Tab-separated table of C-alpha atoms in Angstrom:
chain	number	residue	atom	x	y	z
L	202	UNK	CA	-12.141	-64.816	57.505
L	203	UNK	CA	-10.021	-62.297	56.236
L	204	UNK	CA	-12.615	-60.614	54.366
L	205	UNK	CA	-15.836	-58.134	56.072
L	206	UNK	CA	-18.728	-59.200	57.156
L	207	UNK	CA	-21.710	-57.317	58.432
L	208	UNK	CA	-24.683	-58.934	60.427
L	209	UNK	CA	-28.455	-57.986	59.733
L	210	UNK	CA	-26.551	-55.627	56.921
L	211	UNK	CA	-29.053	-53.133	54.999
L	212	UNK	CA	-28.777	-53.407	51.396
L	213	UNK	CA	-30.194	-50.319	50.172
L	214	UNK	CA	-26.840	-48.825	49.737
L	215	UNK	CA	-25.818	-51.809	48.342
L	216	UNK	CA	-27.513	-52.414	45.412
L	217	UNK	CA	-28.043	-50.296	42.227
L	218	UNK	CA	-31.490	-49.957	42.925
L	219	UNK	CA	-30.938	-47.956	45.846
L	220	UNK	CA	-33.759	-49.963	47.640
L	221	UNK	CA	-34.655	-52.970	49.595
L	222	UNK	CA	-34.664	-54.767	53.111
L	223	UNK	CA	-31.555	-56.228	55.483
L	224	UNK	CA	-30.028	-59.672	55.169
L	225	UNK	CA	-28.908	-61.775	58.043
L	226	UNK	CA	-25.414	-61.617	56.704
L	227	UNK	CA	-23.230	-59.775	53.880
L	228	UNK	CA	-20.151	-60.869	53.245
L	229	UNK	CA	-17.091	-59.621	51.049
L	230	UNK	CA	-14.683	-62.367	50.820
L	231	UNK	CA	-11.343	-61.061	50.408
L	232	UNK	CA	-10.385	-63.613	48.028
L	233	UNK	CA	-11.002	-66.822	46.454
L	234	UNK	CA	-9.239	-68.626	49.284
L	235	UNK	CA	-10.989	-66.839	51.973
L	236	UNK	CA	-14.480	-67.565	49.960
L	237	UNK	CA	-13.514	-71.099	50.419
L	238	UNK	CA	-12.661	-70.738	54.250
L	239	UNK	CA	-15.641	-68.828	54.858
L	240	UNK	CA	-18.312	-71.721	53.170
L	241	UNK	CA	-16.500	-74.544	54.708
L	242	UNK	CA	-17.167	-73.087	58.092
L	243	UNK	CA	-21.023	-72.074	57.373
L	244	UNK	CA	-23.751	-74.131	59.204
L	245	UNK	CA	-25.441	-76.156	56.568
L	246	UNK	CA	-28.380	-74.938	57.121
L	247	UNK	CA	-27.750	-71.324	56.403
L	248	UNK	CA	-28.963	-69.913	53.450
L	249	UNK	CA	-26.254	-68.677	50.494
L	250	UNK	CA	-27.075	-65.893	47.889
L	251	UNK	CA	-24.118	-64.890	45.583
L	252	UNK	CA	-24.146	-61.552	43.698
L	253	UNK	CA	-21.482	-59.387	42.015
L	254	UNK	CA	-21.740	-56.086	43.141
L	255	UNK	CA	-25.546	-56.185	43.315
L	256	UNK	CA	-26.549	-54.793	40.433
L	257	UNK	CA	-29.464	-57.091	39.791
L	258	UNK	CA	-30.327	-57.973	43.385
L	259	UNK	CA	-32.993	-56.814	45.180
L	260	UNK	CA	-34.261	-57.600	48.747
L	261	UNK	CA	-37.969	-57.357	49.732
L	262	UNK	CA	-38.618	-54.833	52.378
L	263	UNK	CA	-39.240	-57.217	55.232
L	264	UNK	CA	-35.669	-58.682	54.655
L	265	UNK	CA	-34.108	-61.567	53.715
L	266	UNK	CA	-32.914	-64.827	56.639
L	267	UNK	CA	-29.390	-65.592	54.638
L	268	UNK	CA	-26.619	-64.642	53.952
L	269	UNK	CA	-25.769	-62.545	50.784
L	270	UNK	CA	-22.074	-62.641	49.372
L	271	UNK	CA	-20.575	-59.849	47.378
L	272	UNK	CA	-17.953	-61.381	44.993
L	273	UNK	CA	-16.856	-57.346	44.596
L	274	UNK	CA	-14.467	-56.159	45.259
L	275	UNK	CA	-12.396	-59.455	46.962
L	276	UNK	CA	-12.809	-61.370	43.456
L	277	UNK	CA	-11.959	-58.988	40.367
L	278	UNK	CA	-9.128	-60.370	38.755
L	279	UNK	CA	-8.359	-60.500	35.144
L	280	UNK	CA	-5.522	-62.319	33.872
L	281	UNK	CA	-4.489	-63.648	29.907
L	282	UNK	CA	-4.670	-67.029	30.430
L	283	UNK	CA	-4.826	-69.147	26.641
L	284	UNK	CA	-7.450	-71.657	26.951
L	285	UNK	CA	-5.427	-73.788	24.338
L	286	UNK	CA	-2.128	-74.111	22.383
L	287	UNK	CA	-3.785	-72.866	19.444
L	288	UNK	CA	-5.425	-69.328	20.524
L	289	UNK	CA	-5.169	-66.634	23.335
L	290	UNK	CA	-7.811	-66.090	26.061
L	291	UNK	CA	-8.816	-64.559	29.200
L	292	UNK	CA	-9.652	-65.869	32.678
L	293	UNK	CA	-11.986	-63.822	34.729
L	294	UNK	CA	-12.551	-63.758	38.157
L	295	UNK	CA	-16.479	-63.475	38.903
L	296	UNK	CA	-16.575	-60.356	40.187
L	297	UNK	CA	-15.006	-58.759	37.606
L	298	UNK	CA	-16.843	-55.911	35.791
L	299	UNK	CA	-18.239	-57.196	32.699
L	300	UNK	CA	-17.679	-53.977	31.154
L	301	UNK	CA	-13.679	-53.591	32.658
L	302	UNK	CA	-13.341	-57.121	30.826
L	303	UNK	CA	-14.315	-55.957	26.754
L	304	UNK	CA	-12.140	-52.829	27.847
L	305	UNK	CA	-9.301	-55.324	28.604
L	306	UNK	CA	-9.403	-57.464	26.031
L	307	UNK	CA	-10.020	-54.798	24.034
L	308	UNK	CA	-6.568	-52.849	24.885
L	309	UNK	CA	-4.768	-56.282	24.698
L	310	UNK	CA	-5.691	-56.255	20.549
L	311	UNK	CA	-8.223	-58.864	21.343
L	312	UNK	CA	-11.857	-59.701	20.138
L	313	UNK	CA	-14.871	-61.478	21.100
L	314	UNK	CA	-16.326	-59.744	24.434
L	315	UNK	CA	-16.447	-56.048	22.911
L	316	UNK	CA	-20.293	-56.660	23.464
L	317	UNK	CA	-19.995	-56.549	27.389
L	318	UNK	CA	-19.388	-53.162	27.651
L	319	UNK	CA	-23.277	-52.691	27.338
L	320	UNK	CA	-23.490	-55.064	30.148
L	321	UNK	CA	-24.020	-54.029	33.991
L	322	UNK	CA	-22.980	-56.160	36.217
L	323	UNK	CA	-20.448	-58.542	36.773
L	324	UNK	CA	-19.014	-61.770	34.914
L	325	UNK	CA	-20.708	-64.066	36.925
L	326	UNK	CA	-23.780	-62.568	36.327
L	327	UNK	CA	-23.342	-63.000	33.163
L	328	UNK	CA	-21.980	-66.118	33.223
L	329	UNK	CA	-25.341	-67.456	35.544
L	330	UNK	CA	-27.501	-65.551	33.493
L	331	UNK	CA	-26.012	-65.991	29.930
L	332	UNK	CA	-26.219	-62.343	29.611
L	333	UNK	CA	-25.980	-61.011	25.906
L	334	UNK	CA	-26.707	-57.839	23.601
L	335	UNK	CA	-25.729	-56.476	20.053
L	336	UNK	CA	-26.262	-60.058	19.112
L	337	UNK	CA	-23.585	-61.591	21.267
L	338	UNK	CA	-23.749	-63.793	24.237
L	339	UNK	CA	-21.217	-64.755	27.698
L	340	UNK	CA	-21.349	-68.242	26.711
L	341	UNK	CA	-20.552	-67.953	23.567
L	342	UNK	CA	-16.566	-67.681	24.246
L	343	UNK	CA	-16.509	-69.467	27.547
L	344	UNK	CA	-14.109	-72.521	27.639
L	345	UNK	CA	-14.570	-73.656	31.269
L	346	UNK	CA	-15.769	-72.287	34.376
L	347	UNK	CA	-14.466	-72.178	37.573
L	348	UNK	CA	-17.278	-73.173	40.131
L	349	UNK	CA	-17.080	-73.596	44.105
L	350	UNK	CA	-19.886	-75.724	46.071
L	351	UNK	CA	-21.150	-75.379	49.548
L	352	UNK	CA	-18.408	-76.439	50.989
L	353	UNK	CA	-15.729	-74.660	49.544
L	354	UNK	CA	-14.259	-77.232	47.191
L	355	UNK	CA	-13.428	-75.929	43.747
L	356	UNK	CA	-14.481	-77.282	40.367
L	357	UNK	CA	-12.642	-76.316	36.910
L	358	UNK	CA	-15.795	-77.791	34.465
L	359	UNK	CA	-16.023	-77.399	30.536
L	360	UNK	CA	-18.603	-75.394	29.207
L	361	UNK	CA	-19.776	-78.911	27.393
L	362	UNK	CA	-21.245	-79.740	31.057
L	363	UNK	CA	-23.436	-76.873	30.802
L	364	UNK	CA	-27.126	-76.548	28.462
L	365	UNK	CA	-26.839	-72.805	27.647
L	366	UNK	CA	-30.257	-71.189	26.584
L	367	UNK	CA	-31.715	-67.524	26.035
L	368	UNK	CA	-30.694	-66.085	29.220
L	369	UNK	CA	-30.845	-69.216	31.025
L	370	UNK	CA	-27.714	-71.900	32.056
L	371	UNK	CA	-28.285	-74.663	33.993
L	372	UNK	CA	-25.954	-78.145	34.426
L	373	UNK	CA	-26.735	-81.434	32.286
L	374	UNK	CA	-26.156	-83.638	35.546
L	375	UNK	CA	-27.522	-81.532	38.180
L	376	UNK	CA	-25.606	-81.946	41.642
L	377	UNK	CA	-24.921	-80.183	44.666
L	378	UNK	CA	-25.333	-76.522	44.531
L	379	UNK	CA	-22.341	-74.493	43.010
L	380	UNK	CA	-21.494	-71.177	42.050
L	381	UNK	CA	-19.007	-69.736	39.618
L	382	UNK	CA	-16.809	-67.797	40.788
L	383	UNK	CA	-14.335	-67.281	37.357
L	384	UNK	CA	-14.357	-68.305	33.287
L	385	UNK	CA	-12.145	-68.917	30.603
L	386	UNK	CA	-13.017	-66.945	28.117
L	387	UNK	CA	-11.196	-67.424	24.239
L	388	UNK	CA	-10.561	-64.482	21.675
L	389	UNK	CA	-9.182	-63.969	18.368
L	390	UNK	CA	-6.174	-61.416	17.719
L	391	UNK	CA	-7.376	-58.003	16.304
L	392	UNK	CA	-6.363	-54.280	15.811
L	393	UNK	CA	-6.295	-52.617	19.076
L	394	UNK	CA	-7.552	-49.165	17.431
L	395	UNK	CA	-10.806	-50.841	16.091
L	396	UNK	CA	-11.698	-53.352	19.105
L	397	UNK	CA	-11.084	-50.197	21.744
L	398	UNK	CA	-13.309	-47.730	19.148
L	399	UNK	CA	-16.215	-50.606	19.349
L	400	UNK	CA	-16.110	-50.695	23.100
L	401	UNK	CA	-16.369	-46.823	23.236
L	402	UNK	CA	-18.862	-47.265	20.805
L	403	UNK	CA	-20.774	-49.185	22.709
L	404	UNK	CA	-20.520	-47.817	26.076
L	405	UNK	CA	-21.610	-44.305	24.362
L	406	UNK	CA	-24.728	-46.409	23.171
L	407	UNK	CA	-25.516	-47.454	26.485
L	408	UNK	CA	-25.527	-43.952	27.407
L	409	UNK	CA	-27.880	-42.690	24.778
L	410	UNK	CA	-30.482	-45.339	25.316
L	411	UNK	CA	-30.308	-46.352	28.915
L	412	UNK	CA	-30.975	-44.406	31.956
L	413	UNK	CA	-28.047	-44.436	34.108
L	414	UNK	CA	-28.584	-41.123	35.998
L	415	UNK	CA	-31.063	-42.509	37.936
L	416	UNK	CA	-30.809	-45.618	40.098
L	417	UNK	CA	-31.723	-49.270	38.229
L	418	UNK	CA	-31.042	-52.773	37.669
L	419	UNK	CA	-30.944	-53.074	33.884
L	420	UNK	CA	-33.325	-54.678	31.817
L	421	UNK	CA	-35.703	-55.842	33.958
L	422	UNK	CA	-37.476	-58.629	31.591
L	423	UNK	CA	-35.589	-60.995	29.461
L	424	UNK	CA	-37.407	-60.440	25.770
L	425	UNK	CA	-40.396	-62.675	25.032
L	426	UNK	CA	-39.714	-65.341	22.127
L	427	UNK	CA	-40.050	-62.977	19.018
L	428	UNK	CA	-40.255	-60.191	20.621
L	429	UNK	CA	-38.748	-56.599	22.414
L	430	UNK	CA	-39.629	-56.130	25.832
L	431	UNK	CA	-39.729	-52.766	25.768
L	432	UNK	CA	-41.691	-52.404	23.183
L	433	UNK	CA	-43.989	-54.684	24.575
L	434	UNK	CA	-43.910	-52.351	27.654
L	435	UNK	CA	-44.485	-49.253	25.781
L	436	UNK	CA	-47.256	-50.918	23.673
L	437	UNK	CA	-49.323	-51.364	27.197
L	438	UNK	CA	-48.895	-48.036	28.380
L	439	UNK	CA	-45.880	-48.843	31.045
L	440	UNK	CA	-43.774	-46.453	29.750
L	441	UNK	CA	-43.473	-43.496	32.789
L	442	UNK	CA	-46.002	-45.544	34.751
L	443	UNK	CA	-45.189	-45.164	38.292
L	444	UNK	CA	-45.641	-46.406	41.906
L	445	UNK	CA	-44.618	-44.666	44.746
L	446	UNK	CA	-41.274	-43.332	43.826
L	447	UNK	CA	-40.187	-45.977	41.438
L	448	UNK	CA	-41.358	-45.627	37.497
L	449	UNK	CA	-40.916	-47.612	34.155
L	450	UNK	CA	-38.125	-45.226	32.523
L	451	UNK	CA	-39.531	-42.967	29.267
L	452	UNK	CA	-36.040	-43.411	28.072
L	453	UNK	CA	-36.055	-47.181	28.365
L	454	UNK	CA	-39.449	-48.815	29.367
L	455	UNK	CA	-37.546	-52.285	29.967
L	456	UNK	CA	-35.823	-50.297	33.029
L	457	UNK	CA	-37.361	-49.368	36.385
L	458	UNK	CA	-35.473	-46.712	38.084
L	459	UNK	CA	-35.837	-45.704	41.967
L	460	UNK	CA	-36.330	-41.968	41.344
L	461	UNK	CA	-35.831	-41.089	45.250
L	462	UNK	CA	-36.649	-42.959	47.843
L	463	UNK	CA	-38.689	-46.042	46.522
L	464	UNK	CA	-39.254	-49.097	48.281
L	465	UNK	CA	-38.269	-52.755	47.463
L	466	UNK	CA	-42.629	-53.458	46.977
L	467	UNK	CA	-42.676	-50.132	44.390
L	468	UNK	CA	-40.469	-51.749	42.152
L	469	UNK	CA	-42.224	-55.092	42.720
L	470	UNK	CA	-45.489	-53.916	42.574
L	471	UNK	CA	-44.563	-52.314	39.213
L	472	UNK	CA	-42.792	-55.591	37.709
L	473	UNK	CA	-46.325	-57.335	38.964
L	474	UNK	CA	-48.617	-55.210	37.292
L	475	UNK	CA	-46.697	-55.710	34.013
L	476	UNK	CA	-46.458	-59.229	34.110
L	477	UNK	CA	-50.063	-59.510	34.670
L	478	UNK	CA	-51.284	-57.248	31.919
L	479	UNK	CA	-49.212	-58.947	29.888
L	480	UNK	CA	-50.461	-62.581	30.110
L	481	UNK	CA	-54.257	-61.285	30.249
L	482	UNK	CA	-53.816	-59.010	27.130
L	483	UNK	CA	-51.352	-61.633	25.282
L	484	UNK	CA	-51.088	-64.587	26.715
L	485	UNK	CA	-47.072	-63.203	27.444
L	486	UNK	CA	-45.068	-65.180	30.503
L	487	UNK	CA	-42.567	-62.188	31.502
L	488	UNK	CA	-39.974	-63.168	33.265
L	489	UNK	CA	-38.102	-61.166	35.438
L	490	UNK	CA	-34.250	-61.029	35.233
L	491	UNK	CA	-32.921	-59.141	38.328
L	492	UNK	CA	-32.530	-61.753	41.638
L	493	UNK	CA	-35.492	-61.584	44.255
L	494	UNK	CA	-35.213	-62.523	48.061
L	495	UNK	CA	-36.447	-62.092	51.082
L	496	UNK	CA	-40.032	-61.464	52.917
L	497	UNK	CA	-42.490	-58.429	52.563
């Protein structure tokens, strides 16, 4: 390939947590067509982990046997592309930054993804996880997705073929494994003074409420029906609690942060202990929305 790849690869410096084990494999494809190369030459039996720029990955301390692929920075691109005759769009590579897309769309005098500037991470993060804030969601302007299976055939599907939940897509016919690895997004024309100001906006939001001088992975919970995770966090004391060097944030208690030298099992331990408080004081299933892999 034509890309990098590094065998038994650390991840700690990898991923925004700043902790975690070694994979078998990373792998940063330098494009789409080397992606494709790359999978159709990979032993079937290997195992295949896709992440953006691994913002919501981590890897348990004793490591993980696969192969982890890094769609940043070998698949970023952004490109106007008009989903139909009748209105003007986007397509977006999956390792685009989610944020870098609402400030492109934004400067083009375009609306509809503003909301992903308070999104880390990556479009196809956001795309797997139907990622969503200030009471907007991914899917709710994709067209079609761009998907590639194990081996290395691509797929242009409508977002029809997907069931789209609360932070949650999955495929109506379920197949082979695929991944997506772009989106057609469509937008409605705007002023470019008031989409840019609500992307600044935003951003200076994320800022005041999240806390990104200190190592994290977002939100790590998706929000119980009817409820605010962090509140629920807060209201059982997790707010500041700690283990080892990682800690529920003050700022944020839906946030972990690695405040020096945690380990992969202090952030796990922590997202444990919550989840089981949780269901014995409420009866509360939290589940967690940052990727786990690998062995302790």
């Amino acid at each position: 390939m034509r890309g990098r790849q590094l065998a038994h690869a650390p991840t700690a410096g990898q991923v925004s947590w700043r902790a975690g084990g070694a994979v078998k494999r990373a792998v940063w494809p330098a494009d789409l067509t080397d992606l494709q190369t790359w999978l159709a030459d990979l032993p079937a039996d290997e195992k295949v982990v896709f992440i953006g720029a691994g913002t919501s990955l981590l890897v348990r301390d004793g490591g993980f046997d696969g192969n982890v692929v890094f769609t940043q920075p070998g698949l970023m691109a952004i490109q106007a592309a008009s989903p139909d005759d009748n209105c003007p769009g986007v397509y977006a590579e999956a390792g685009a930054s989610a944020s870098k897309l609402a400030e492109w769309a934004a400067q083009q005098g375009l609306t509809g993804l503003e909301f992903l500037a308070g999104i880390p991470g990556t479009v196809g993060g956001a795309l797997v996880g139907n990622a969503g804030c200030f009471s907007s969601e991914t899917w709710d302007g994709v067209v079609a997705v761009q998907t590639i299976d194990r081996q290395g055939r691509l797929q242009r599907r409508p977002a029809s073929d997907y069931r789209v939940g609360y932070r949650q897509v999955s495929r109506y016919q379920a197949g082979e494994p695929e991944w997506f690895v772009g989106a057609w997004f469509t937008l409605r024309p705007t002023q470019q003074r008031e989409a840019t100001q609500t992307v600044a906006d935003l951003l200076a939001q994320r800022a005041r409420q999240q806390p990104l001088d200190q190592p994290n992975a977002g939100r790590v919970f998706r929000n119980p029906p009817g409820m605010v995770a962090s509140e629920l966090l807060k209201q059982m004391g997790f707010a500041g609690k700690r283990r080892g060097e990682a800690s529920f944030s003050r700022q944020h208690p839906n946030f972990i942060v690695n405040r020096g030298g945690a380990s992969a099992a202090d952030i796990e331990s922590l997202i444990i202990d919550a989840q089981q408080l949780a269901k014995a004081q409420f009866g509360i299933e939290l589940v967690v929305e940052a990727t786990i892999i690998g062995d302790w």
